[in-house]
PDB file of C-alpha atoms in Angstrom:
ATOM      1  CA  UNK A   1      25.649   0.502   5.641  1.00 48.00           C
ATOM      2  CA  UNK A   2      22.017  -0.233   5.600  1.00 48.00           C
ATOM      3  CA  UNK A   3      21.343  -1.435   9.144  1.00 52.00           C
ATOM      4  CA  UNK A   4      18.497  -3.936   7.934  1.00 49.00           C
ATOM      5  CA  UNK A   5      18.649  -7.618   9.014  1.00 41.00           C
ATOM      6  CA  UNK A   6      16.840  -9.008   6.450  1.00 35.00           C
ATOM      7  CA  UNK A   7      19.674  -7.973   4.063  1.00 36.00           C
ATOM      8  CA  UNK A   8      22.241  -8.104   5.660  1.00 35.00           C
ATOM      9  CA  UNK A   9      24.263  -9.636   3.066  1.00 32.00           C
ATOM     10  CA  UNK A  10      22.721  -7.142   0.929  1.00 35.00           C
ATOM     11  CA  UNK A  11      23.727  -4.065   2.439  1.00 36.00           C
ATOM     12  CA  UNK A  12      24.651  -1.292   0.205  1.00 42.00           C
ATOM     13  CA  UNK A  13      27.684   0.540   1.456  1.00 42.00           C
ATOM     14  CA  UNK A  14      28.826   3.904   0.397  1.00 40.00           C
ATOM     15  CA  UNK A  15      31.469   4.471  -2.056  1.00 42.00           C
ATOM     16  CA  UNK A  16      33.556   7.133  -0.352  1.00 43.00           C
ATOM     17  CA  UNK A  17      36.232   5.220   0.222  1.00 45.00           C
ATOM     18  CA  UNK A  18      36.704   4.735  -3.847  1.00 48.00           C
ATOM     19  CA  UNK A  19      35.242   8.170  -4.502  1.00 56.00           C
ATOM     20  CA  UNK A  20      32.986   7.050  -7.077  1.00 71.00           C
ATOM     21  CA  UNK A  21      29.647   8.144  -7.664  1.00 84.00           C
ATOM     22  CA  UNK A  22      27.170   5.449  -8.199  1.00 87.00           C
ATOM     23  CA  UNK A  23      24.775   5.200 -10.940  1.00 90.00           C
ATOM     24  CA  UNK A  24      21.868   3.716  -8.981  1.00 92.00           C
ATOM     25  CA  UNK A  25      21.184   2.793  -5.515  1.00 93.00           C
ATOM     26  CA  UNK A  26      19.079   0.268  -4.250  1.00 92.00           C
ATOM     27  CA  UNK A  27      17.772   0.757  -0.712  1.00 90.00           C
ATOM     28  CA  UNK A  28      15.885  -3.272   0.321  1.00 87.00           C
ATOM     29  CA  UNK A  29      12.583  -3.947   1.839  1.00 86.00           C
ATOM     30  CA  UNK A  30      12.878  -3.940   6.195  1.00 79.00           C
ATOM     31  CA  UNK A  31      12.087  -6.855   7.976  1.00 69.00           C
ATOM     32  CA  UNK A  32      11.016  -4.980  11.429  1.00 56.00           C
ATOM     33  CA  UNK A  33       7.348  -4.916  11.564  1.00 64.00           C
ATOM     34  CA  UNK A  34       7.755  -1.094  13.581  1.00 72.00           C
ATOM     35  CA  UNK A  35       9.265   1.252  10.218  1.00 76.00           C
ATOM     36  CA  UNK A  36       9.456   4.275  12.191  1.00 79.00           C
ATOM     37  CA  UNK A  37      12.567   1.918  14.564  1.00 80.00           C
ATOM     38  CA  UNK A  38      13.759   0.895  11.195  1.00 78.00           C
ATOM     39  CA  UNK A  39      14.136   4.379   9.784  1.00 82.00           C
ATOM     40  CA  UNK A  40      15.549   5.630  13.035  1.00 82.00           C
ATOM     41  CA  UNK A  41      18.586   2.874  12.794  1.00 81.00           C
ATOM     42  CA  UNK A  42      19.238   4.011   9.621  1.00 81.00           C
ATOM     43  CA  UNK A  43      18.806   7.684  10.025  1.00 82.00           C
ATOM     44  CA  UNK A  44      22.604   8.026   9.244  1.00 83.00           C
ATOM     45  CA  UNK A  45      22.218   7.018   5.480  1.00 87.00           C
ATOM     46  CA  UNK A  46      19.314   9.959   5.007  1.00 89.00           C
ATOM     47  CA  UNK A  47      22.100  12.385   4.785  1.00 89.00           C
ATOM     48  CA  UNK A  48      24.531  10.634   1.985  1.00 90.00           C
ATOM     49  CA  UNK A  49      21.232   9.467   0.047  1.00 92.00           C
ATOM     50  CA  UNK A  50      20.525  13.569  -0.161  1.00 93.00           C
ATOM     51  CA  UNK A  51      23.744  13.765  -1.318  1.00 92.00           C
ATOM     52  CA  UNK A  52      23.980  11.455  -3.778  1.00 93.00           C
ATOM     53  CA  UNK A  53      20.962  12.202  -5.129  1.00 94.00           C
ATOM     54  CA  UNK A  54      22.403  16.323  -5.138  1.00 94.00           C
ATOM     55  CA  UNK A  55      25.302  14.755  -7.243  1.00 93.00           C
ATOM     56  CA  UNK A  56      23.045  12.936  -9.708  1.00 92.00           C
ATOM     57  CA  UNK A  57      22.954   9.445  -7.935  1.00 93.00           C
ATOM     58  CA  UNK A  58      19.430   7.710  -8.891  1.00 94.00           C
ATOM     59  CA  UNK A  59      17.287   6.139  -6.281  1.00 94.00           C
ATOM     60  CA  UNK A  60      15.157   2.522  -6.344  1.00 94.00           C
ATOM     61  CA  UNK A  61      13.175   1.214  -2.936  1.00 92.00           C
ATOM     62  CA  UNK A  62      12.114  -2.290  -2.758  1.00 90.00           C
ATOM     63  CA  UNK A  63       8.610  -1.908  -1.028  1.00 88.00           C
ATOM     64  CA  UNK A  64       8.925  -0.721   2.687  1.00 87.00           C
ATOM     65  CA  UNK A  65      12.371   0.625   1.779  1.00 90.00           C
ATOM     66  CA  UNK A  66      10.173   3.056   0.291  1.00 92.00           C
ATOM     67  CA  UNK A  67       9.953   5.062   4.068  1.00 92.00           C
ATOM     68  CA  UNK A  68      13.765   5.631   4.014  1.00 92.00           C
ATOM     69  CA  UNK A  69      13.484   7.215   0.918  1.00 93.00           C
ATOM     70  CA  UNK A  70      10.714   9.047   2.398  1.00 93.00           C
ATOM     71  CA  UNK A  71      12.713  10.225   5.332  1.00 92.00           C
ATOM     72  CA  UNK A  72      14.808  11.693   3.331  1.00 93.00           C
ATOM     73  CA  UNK A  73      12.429  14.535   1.719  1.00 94.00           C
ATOM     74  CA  UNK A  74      13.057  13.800  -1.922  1.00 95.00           C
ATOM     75  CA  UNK A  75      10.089  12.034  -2.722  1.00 94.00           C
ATOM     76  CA  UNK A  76       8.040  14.983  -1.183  1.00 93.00           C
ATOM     77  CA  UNK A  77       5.807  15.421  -3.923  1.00 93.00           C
ATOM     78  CA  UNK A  78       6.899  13.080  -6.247  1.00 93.00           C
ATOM     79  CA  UNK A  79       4.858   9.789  -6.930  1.00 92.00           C
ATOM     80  CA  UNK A  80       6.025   6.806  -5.201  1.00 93.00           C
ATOM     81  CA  UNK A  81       3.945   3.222  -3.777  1.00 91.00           C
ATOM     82  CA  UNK A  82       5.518   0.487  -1.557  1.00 90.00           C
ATOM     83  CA  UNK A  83       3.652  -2.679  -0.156  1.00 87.00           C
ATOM     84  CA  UNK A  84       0.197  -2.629   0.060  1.00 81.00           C
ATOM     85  CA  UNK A  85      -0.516  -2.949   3.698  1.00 81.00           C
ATOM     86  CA  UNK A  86       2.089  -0.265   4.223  1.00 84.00           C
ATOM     87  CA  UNK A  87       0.415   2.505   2.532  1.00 84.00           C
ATOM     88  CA  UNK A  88      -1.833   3.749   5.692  1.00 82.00           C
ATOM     89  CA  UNK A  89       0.866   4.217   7.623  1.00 84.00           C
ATOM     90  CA  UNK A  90       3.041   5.690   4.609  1.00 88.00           C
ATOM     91  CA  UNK A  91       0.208   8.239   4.095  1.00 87.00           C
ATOM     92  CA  UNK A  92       0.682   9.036   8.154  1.00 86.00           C
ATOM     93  CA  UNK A  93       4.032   9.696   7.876  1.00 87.00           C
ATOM     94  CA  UNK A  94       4.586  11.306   4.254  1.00 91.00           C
ATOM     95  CA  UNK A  95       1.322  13.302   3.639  1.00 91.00           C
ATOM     96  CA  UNK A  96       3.274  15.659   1.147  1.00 93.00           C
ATOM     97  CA  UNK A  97       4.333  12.487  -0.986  1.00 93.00           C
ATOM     98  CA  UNK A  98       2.018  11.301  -3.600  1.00 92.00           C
ATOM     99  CA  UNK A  99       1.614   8.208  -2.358  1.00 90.00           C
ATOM    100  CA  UNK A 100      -0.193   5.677  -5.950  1.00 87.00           C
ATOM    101  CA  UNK A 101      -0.984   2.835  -3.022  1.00 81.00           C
ATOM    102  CA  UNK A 102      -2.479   0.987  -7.043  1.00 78.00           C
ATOM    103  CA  UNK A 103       1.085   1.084  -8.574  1.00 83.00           C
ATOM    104  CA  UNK A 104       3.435  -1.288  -8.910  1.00 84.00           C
ATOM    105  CA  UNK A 105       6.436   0.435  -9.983  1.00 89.00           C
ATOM    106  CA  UNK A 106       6.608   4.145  -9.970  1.00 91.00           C
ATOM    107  CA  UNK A 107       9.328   6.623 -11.491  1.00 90.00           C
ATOM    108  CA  UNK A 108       9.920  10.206 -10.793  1.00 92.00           C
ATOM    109  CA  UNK A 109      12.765  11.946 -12.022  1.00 88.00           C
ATOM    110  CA  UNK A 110      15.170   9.420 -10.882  1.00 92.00           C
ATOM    111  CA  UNK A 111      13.608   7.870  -8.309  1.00 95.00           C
ATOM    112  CA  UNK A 112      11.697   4.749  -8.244  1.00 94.00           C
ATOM    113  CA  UNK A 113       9.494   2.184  -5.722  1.00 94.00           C
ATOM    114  CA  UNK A 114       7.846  -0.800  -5.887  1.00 91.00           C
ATOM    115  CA  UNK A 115       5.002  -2.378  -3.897  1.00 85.00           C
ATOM    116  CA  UNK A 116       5.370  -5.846  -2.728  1.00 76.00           C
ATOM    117  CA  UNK A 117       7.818  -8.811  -2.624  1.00 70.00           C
ATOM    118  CA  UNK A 118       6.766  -9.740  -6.439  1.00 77.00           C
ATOM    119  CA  UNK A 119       7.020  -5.946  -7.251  1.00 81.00           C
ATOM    120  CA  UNK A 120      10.394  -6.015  -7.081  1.00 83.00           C
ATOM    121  CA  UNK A 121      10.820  -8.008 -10.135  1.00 85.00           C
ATOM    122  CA  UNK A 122       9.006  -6.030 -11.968  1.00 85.00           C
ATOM    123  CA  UNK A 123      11.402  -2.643 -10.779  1.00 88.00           C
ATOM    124  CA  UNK A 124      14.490  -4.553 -11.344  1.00 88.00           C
ATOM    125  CA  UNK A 125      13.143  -5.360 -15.351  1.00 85.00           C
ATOM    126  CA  UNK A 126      11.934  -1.252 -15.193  1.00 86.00           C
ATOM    127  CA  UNK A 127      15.631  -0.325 -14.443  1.00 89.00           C
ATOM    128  CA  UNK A 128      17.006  -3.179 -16.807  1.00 88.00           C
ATOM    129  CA  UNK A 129      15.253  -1.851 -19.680  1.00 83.00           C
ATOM    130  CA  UNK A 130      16.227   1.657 -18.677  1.00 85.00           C
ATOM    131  CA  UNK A 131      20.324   1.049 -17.813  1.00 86.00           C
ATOM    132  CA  UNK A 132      20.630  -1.666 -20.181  1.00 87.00           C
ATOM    133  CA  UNK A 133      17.783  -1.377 -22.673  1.00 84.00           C
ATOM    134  CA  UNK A 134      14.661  -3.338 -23.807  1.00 80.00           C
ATOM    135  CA  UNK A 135      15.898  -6.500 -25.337  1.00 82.00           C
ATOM    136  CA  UNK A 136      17.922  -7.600 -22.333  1.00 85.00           C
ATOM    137  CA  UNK A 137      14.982  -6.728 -20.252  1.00 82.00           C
ATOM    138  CA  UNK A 138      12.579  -8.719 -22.188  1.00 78.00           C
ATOM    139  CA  UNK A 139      15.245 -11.569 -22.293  1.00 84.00           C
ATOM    140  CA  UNK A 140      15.415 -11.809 -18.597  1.00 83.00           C
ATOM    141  CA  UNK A 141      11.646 -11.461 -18.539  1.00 80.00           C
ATOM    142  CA  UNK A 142      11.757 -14.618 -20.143  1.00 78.00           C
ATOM    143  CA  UNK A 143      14.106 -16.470 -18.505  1.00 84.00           C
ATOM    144  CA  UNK A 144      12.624 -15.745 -14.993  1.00 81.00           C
ATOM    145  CA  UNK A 145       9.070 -15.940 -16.469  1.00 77.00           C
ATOM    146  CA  UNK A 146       8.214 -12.686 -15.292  1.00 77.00           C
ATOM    147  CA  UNK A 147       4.948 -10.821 -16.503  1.00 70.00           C
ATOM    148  CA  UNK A 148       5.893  -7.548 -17.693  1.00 63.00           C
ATOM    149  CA  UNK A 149       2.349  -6.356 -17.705  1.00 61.00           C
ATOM    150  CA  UNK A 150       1.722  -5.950 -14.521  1.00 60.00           C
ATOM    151  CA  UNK A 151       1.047  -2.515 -13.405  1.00 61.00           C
ATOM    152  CA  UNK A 152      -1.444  -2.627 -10.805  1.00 59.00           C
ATOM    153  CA  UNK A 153      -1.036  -4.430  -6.986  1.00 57.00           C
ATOM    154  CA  UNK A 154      -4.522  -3.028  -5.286  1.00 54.00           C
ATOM    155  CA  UNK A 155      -5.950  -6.258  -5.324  1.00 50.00           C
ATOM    156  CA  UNK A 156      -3.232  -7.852  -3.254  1.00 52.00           C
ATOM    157  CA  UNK A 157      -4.111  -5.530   0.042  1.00 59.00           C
ATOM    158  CA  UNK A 158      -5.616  -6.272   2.594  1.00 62.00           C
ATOM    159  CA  UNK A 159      -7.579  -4.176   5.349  1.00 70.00           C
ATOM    160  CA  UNK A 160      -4.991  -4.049   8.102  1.00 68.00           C
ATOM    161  CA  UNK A 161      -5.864  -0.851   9.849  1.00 68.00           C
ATOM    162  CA  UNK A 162      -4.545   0.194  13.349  1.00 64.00           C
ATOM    163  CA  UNK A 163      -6.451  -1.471  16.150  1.00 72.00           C
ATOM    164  CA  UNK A 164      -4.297  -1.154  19.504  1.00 73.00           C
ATOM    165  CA  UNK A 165      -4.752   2.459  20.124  1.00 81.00           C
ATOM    166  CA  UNK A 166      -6.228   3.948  23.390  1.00 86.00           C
ATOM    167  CA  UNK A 167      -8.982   6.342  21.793  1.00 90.00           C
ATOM    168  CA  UNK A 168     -12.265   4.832  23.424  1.00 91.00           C
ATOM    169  CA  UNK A 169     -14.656   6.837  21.198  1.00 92.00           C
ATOM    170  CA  UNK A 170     -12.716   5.890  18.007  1.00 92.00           C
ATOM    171  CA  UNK A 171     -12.620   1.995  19.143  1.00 91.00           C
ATOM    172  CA  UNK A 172     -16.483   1.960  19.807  1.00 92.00           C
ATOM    173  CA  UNK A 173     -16.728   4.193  16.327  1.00 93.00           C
ATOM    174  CA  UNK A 174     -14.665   1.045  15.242  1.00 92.00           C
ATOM    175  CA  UNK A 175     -16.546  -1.419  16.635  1.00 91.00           C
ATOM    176  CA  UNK A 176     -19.672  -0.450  15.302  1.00 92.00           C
ATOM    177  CA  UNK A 177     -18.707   0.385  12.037  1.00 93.00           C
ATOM    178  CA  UNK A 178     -17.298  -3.122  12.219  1.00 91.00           C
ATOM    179  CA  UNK A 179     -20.877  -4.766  13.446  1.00 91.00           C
ATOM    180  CA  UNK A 180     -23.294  -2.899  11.228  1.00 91.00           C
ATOM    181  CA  UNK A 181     -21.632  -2.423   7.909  1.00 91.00           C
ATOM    182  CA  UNK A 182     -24.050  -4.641   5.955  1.00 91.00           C
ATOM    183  CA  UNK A 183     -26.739  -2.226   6.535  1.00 87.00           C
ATOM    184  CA  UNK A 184     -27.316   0.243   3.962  1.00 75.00           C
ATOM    185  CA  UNK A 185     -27.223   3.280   5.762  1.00 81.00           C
ATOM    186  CA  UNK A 186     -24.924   6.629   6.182  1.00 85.00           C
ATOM    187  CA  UNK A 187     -21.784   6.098   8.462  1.00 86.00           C
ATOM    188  CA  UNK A 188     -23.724   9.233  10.261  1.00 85.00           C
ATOM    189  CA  UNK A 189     -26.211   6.752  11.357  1.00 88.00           C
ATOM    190  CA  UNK A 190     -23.647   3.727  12.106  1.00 85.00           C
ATOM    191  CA  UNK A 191     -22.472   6.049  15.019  1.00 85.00           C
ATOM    192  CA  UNK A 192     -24.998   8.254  15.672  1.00 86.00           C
ATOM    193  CA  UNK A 193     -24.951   6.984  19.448  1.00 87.00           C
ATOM    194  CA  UNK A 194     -21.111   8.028  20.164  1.00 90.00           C
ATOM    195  CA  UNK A 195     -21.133  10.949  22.887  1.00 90.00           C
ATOM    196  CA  UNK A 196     -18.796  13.077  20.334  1.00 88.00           C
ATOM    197  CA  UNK A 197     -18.979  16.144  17.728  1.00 88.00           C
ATOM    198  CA  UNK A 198     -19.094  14.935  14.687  1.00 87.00           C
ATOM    199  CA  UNK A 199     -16.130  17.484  13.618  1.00 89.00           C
ATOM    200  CA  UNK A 200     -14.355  15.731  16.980  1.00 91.00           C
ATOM    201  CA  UNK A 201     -15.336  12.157  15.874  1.00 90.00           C
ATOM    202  CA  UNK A 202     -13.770  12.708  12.128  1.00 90.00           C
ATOM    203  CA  UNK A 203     -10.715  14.674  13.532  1.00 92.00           C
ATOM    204  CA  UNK A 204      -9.771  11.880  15.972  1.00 92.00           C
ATOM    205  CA  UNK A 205     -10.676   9.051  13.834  1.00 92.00           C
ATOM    206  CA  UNK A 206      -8.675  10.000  11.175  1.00 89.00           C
ATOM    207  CA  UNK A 207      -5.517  10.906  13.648  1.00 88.00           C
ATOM    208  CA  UNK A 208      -5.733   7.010  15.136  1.00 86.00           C
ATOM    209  CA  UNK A 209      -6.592   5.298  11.795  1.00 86.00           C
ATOM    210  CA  UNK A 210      -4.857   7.361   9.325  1.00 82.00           C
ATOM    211  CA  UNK A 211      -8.503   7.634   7.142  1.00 87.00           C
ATOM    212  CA  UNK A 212     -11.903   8.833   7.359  1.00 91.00           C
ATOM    213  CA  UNK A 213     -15.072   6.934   8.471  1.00 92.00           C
ATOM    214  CA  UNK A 214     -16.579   7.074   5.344  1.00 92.00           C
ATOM    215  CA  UNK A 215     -13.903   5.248   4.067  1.00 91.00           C
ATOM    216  CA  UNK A 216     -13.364   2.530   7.236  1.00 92.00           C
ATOM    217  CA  UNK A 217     -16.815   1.954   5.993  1.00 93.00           C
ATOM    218  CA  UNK A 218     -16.034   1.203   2.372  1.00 93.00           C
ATOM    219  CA  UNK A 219     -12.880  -0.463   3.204  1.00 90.00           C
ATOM    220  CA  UNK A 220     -14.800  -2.943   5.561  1.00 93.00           C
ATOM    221  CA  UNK A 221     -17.470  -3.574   2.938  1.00 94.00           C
ATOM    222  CA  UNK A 222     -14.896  -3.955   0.207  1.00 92.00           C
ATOM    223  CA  UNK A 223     -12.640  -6.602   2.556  1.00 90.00           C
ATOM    224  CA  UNK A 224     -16.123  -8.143   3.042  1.00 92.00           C
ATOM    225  CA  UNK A 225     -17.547  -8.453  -0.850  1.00 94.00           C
ATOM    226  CA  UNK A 226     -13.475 -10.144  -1.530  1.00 90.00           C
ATOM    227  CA  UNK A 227     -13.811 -12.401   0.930  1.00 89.00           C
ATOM    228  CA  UNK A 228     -17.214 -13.500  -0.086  1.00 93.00           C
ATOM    229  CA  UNK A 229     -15.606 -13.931  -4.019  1.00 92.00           C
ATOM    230  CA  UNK A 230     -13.207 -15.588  -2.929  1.00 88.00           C
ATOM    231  CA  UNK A 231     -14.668 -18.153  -0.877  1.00 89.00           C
ATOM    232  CA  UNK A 232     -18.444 -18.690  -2.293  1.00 93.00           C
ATOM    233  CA  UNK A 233     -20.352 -19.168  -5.584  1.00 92.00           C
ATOM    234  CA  UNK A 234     -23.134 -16.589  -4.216  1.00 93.00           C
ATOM    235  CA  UNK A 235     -24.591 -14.885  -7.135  1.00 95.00           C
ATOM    236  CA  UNK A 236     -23.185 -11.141  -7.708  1.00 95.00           C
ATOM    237  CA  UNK A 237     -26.915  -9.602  -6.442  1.00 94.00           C
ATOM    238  CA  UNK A 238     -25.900 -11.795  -3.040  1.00 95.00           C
ATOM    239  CA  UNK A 239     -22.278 -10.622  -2.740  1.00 95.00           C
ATOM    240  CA  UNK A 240     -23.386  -6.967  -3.268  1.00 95.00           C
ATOM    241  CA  UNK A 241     -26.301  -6.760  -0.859  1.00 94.00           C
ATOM    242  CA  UNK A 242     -23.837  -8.903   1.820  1.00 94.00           C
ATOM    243  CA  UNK A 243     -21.781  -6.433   1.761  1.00 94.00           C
ATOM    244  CA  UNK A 244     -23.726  -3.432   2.637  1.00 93.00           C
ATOM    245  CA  UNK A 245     -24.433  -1.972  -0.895  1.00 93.00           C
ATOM    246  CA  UNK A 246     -27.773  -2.006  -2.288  1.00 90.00           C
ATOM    247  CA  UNK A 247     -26.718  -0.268  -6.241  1.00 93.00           C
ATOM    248  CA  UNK A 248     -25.071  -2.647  -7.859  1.00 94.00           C
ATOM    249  CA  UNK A 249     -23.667   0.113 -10.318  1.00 94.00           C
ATOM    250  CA  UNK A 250     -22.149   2.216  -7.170  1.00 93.00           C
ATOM    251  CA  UNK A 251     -20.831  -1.442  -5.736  1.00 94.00           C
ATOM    252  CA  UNK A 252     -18.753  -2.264  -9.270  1.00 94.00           C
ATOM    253  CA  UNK A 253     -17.679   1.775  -9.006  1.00 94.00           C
ATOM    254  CA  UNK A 254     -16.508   1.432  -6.040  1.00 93.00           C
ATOM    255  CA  UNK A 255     -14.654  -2.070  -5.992  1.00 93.00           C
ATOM    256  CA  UNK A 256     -12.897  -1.189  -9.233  1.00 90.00           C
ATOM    257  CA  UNK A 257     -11.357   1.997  -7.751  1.00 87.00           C
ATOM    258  CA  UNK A 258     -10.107  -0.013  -4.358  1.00 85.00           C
ATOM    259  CA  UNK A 259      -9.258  -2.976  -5.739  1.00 85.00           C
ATOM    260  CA  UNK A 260      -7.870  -2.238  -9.223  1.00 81.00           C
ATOM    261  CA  UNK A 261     -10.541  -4.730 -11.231  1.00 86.00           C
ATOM    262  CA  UNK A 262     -13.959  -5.537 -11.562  1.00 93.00           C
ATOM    263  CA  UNK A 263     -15.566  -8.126  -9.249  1.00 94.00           C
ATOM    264  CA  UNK A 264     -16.081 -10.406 -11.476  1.00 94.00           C
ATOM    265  CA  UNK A 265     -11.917 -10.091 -12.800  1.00 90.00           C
ATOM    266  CA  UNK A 266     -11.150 -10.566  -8.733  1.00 88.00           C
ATOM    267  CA  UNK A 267     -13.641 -13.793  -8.473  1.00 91.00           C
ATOM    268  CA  UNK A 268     -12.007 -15.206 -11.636  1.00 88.00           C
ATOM    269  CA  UNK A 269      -8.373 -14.742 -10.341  1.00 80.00           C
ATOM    270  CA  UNK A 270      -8.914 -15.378  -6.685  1.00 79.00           C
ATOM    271  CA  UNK A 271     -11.777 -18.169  -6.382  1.00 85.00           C
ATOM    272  CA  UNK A 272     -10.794 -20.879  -4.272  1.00 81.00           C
ATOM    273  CA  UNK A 273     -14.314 -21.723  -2.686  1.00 67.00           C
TER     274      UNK A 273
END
């Protein structure tokens, strides 16, 4: 069994009693909010996953069930994605894994993920359409009014990045990354001040946080410039210069390839100001 609380009513159980070989397994989204306990309770099930898989068993996560799969080695370097917010701390612990953090349903040989809560939908239609083929997958499209389209989930993250470590050099680097990002200067300058190496400040930085700087920087400003489309009218020049970028060409580059859409797309769909 699957020791996951959330589905515990859900829990897939082996079939060695029956000796049959399943198809597909699911392995559900965890509920614990530390993934490396969950994995750990259910380190047990790594070993008959492998072996299913060995015997030609294929493999679906639901979002964070994606680190179990992990765990087991047979997404190392495959393609896989799981929820949003989870994908820092997926990259941590599965840096051989190509981790698509954009996706919304990935498949790789047989194996398969999806991001978030809604994702799931859209895997169960993917394996539908694949098991059973496309006309019963459109026809439950339909009848759950699901939008088969969607491919992308980037603009459903959100910057979540760890904060409760006990580096003091990479909590002030945080700080003032945090405090000066509207400025439109290097992340050199933003913490010039911090007694460290700069090969020490970007080698223990990335250990805590899981990324570079450079890109706390552009993660802040891009969490900034949503925030400010989805809660004001400000004209785009406004937005862009509020959040630390000055070319409104780089801005657009940059938001696109974090958040999946333009930033006009993300003010039309998320405006609630």
């Amino acid at each position: 069994d699957f020791k996951n609380d959330f589905f515990e009513n859900y829990a897939i159980r082996s079939t060695a009693d029956t000796g049959d070989l399943p198809d597909l397994i699911l392995i559900p989204s965890f509920k614990h909010e530390n993934i490396s306990t969950a994995i750990q309770d259910n380190l047990e099930s790594v070993g008959w996953l492998n072996k299913m898989a060995a015997q030609g068993s294929e493999i679906a996560t639901f979002c964070t069930g994606a680190f179990l799969l992990g765990a087991s080695g047979l997404l190392s370097g495959k393609i896989a994605t799981t929820h949003v917010d989870a994908c820092t701390a997926f990259r941590t612990a599965f840096p051989d894994v190509n981790l698509r953090a954009d996706l919304t349903v990935t498949h790789d040989g047989g194996l398969y993920t999806s991001g978030g809560a809604t994702s799931s939908f859209h895997l169960m239609l993917h394996l539908i359409r694949k098991f059973c083929g496309s006309k019963q997958a459109i026809a439950v499209a339909k009848i759950f009014a699901i939008d088969m389209d969607r491919k992308q989930q980037s603009y459903f993250s959100t910057f979540n990045i760890e904060r409760t470590h006990l580096d003091p050099l990479v909590k002030l680097a945080q700080e003032k990354i945090e405090e000066g990002y509207q400025q439109t200067v290097t992340i050199e300058e933003l913490i010039k001040d911090i007694p460290s190496s700069r090969r020490n400040m970007l080698r223990r930085f990335k250990l805590v946080t899981g990324i570079t700087p450079i890109e706390y920087l552009q993660q802040t400003r891009i969490a900034a410039a949503k925030k400010l489309l989805e809660q004001t009218a400000e004209q785009m020049n406004e937005v862009i210069y509020k959040s630390g970028y000055s070319d409104p060409k780089a801005f657009r580059k940059v938001f696109k390839k974090n958040v999946g859409m333009t930033p006009k797309a993300y003010r039309d769909k998320f405006y609630y100001g």
